[in-house]
Coordinates of C-alpha atoms and ligand atoms in Angstrom, one line a residue:
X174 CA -4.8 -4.5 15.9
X175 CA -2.5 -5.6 18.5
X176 CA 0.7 -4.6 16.6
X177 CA 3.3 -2.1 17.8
X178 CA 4.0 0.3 15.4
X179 CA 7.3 2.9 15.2
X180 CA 5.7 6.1 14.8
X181 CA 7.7 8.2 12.4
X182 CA 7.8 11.7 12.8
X183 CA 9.6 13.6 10.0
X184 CA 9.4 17.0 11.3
X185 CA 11.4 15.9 14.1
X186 CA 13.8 18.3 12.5
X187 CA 11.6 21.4 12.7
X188 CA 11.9 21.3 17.0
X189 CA 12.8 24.4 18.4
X190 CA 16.6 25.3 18.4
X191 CA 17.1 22.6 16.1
X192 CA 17.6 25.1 13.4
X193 CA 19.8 27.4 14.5
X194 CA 23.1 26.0 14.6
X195 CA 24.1 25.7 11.4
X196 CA 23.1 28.6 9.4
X197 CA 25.1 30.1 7.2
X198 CA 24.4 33.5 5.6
X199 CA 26.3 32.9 2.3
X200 CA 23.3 30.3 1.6
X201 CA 20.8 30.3 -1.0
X202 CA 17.0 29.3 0.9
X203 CA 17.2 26.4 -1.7
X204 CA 20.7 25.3 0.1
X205 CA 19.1 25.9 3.3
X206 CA 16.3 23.8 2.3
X207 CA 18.1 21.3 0.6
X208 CA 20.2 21.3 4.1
X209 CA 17.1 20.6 6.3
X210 CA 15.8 17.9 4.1
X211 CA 19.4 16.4 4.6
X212 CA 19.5 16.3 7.9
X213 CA 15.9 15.1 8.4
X214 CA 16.6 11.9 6.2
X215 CA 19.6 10.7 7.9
X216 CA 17.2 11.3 11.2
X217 CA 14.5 9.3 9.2
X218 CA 17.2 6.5 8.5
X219 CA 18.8 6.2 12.1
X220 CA 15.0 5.9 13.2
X221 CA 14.5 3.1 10.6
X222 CA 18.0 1.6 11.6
X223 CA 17.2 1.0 15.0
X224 CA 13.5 0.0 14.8
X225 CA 13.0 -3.3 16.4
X226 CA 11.5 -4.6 14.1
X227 CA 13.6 -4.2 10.9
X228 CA 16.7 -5.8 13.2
X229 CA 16.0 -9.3 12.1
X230 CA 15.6 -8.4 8.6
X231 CA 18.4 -5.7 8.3
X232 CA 20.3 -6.8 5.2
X233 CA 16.7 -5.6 3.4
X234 CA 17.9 -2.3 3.2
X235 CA 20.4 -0.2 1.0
X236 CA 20.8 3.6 0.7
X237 CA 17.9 3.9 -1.9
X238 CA 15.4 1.9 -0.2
X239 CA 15.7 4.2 3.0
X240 CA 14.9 6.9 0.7
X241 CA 12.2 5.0 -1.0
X242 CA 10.5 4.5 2.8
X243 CA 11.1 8.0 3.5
X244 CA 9.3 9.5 0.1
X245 CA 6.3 7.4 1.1
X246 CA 6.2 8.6 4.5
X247 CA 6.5 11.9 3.1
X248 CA 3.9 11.7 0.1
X249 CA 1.5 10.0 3.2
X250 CA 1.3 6.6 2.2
X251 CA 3.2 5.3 4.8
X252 CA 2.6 6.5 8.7
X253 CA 4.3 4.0 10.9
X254 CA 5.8 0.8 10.6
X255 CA 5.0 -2.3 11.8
X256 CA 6.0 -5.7 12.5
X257 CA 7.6 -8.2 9.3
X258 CA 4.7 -10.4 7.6
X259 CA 7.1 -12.2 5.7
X260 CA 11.0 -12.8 4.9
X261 CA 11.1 -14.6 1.6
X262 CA 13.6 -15.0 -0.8
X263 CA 13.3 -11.9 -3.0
X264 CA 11.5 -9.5 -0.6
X265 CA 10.2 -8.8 2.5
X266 CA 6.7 -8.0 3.5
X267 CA 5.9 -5.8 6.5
X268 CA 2.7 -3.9 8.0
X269 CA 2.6 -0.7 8.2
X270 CA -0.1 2.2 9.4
X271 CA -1.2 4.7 6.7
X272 CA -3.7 6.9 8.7
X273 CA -5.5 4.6 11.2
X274 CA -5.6 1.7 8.1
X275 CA -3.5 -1.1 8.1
X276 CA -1.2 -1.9 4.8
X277 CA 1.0 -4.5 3.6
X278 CA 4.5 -3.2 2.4
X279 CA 6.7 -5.2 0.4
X280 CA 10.2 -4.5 0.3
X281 CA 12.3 -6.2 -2.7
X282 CA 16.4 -6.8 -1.9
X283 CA 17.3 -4.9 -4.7
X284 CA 21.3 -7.1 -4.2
X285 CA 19.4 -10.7 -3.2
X286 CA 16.9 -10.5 -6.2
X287 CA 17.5 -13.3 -9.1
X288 CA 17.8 -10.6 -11.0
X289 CA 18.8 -12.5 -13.9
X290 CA 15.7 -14.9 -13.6
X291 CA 13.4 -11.6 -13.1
X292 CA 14.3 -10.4 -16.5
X293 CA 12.8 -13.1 -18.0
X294 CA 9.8 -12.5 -16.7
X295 CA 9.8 -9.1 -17.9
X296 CA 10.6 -10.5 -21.6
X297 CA 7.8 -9.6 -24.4
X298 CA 5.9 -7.4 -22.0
X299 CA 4.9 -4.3 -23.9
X300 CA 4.7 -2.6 -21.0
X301 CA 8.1 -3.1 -19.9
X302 CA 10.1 -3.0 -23.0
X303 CA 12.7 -0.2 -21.8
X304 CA 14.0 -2.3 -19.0
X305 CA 17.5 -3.8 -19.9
X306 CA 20.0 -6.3 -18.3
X307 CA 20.4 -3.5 -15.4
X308 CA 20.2 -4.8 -12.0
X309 CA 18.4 -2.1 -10.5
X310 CA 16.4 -1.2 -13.4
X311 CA 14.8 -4.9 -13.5
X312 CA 13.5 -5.3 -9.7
X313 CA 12.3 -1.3 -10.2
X314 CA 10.5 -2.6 -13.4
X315 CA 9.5 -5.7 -11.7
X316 CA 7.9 -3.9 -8.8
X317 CA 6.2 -0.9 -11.3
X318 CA 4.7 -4.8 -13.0
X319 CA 3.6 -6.2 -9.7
X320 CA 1.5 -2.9 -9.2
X321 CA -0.1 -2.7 -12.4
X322 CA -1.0 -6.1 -12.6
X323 CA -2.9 -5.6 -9.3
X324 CA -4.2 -2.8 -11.0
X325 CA -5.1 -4.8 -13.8
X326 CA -6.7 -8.1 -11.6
X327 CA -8.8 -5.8 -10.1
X328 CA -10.0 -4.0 -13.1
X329 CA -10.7 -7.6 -14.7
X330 CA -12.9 -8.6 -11.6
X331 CA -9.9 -10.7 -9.4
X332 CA -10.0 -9.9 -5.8
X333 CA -6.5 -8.9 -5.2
X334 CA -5.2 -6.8 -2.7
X335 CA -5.6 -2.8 -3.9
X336 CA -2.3 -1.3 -5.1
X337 CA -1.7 2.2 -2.8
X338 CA 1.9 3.6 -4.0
X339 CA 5.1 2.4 -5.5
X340 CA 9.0 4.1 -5.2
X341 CA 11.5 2.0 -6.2
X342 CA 11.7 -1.2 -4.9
X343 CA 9.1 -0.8 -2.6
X344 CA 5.2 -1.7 -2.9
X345 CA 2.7 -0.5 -0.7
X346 CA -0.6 -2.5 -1.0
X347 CA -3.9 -3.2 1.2
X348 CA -2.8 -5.4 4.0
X349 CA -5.2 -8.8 4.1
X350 CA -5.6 -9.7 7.8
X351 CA -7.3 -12.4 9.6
X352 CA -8.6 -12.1 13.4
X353 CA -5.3 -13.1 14.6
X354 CA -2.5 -11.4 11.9
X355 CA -2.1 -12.2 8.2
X356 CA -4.7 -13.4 6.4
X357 CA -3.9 -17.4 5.9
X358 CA -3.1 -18.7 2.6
X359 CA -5.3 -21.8 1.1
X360 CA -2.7 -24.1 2.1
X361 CA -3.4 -23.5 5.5
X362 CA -6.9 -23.4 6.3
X363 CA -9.8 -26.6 5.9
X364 CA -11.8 -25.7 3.4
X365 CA -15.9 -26.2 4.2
X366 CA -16.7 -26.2 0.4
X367 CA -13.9 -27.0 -2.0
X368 CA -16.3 -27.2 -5.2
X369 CA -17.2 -23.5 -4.7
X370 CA -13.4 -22.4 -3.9
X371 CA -12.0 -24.6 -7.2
X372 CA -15.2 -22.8 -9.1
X373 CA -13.4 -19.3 -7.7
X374 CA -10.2 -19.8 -8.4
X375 CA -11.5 -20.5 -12.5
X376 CA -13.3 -18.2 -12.6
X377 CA -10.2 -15.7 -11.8
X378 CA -7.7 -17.5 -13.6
X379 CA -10.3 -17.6 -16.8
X380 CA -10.3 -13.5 -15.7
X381 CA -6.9 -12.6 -15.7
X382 CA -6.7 -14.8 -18.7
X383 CA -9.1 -13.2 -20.7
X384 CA -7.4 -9.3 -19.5
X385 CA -4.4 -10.9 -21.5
X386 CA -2.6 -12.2 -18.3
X387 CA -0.9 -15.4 -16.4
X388 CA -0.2 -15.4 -12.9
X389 CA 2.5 -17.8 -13.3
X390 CA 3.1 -18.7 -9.6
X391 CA -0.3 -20.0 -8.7
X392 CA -1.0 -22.4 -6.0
X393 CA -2.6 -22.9 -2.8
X394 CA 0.6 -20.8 -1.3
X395 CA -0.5 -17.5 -3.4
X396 CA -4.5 -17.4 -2.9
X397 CA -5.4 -15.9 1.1
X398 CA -8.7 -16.2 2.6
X399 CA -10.0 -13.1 4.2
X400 CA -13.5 -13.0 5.5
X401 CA -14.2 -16.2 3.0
X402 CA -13.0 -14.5 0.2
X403 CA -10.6 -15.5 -1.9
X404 CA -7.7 -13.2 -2.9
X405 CA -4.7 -14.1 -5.4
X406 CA -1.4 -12.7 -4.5
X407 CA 2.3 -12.3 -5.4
X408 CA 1.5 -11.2 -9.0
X409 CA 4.7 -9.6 -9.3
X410 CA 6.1 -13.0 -11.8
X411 CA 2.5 -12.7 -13.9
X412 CA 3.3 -12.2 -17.3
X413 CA 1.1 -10.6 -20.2
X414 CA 0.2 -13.7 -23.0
X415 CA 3.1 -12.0 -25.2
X416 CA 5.5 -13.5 -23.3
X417 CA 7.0 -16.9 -25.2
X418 CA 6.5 -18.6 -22.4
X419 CA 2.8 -17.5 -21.1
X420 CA 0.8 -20.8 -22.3
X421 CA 3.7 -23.1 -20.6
X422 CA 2.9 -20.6 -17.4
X423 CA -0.6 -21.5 -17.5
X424 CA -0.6 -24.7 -18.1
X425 CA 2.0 -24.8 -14.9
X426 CA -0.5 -22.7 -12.8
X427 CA -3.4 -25.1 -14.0
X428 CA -1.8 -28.5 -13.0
X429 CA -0.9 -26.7 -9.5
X430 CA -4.1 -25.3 -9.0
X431 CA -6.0 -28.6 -10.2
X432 CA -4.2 -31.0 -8.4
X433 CA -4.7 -29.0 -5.3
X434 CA -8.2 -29.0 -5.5
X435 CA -8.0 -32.9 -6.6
X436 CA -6.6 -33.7 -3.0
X437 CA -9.4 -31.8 -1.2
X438 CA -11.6 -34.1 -3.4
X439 CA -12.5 -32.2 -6.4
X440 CA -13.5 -34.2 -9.5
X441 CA -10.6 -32.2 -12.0
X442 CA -7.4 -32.4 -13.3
X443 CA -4.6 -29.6 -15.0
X444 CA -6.2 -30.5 -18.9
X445 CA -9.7 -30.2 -18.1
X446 CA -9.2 -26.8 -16.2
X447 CA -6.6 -25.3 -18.9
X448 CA -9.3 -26.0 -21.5
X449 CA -12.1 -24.6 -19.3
X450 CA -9.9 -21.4 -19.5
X451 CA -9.3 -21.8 -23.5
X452 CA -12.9 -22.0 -24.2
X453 CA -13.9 -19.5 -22.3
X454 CA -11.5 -16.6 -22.4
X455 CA -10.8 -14.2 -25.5
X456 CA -7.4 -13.0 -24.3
X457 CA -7.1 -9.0 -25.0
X458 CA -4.0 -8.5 -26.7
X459 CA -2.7 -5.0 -25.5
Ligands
ATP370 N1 -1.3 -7.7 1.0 C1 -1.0 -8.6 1.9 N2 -1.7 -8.7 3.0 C2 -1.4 -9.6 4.0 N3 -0.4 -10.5 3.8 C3 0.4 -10.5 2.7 C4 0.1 -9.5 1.7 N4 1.0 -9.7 0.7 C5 1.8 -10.7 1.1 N5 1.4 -11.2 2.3 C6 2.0 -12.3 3.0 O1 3.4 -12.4 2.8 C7 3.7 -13.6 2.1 C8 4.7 -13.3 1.0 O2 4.2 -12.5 0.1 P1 4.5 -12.7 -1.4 O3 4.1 -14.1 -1.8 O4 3.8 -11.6 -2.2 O5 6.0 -12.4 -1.4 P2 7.2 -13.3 -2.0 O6 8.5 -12.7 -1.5 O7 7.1 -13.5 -3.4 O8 7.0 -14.7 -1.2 P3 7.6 -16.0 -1.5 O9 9.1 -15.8 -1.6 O10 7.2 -16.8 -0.2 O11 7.0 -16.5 -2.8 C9 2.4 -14.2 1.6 O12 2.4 -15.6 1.6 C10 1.4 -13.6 2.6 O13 1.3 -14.5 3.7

């Protein structure tokens, strides 16, 4: 690990002297308290503010997400920041240290989000029936979906990085690293045996099929290789097979995924795979 990381330290406040000052004996202890805690966010924020390496990706960050960061620092999830993984179009992902392990933290632009297009992914979910046309209240939703459909993958056999904590708009998740950073996504690395990745990347799509959901967004730019393992990512768009849309999704994700594999020279094409899955799965319907 040859990342620098921003230790954060949110006892700062607690140094000697520090406390002093500003006491005022009319005060409850719950308004001292609530005082302290105060004055060790805004700390906590002017730390995150001027960390090197949140400068390029500044506009990430409203009020609420600093107070997102700072609960999962506090509830020990997060120990120190890192470096940015990615800056995409909805949200950022960054490393961070939780203990001496390394995680992946993805940070959703709560004002950048397609909000709009979101919802729509959110439609028909059982799960998520509560969330309306709110802003907020869709990327919050959307992010509580990305985690439990890792939680779901994984349950239903899919290697998929393990879900640690979500507040808010923010996801912590087990970080997938290579030798030299990220772990590379399909796209990007040659392939010794693209029979026996195809056969993998059925067999997970039959999976999440069969647990009752589509990824949605799958390609060769959503599975990572880590230790020659294949791992699907970005499930935050996966949608359960209520959604009116799920079979076009699938069908999508097949002809993506097949005609990938049918340029590294795998006999298959987008019908032949979606029936594979058909035949196969018996999709549970909760
Ligand atoms: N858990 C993880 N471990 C390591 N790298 C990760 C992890 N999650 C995401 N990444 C990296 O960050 C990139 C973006 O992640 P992801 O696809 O989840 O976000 P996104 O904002 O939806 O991206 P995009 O806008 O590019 O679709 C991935 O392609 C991958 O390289």
């Amino acid at each position: 690990m040859d990342q620098e990381y921003g230790l954060l330290d949110t006892d700062e406040a607690d140094a000697p002297g520090d406390e002093w000052e500003e006491i005022d004996y009319s005060d409850t202890e719950a308004d001292r308290i609530a005082r302290k805690r105060d004055r060790e966010f805004s700390q906590f924020r002017e730390r995150i503010k001027d960390a090197d390496q949140f400068k390029v990706t500044e506009s990430v960050f409203d009020e609420a997400t600093y107070g997102a960061l700072y609960k999962l620092v506090q509830d020990g999830h997060i120990d120190a920041f890192g470096g940015p993984i990615s800056t995409g179009k909805e949200a950022n992902v960054y490393t961070a240290l939780r203990g001496d392990e390394e995680v992946a933290v993805k940070i959703y632009r709560i004002n950048a989000s397609d909000f709009r297009e979101m919802g729509e992914y959110l439609e028909g979910d059982p799960r998520f029936e509560e969330v309306a046309g709110n802003k907020k209240a869709v990327v919050v939703g959307w992010v509580r979906k990305e985690f439990a459909n890792l939680e779901r993958a994984r349950a239903a056999g899919v290697r998929v990085p393990e879900p640690i904590a979500v507040e808010r708009n923010v996801l912590v998740m087990e970080y997938l690293g290579a030798e030299d950073g990220r772990a590379k996504r399909l796209a990007e690395v040659s392939i010794e045996n693209p029979e026996t990745a195809y056969e993998v990347v059925r067999e997970y799509m039959y999976r999440l099929y069969d647990a009752g959901i589509v990824h949605g967004d799958l390609s060769e730019y959503n599975i990572v290789v880590q230790d020659s393992q294949l791992y699907v990512i970005d499930v935050g768009q996966a949608v359960t097979i209520h959604h009116p849309n799920s079979e076009d999704f699938l069908e999508r994700d097949c002809e993506n995924v097949a005609a990938f594999f049918n340029r590294q020279g795998v006999d298959t094409d987008g019908d032949q795979l979606l029936a594979y899955i058909h035949e196969h799965a018996d999709p549970r319907e909760e």
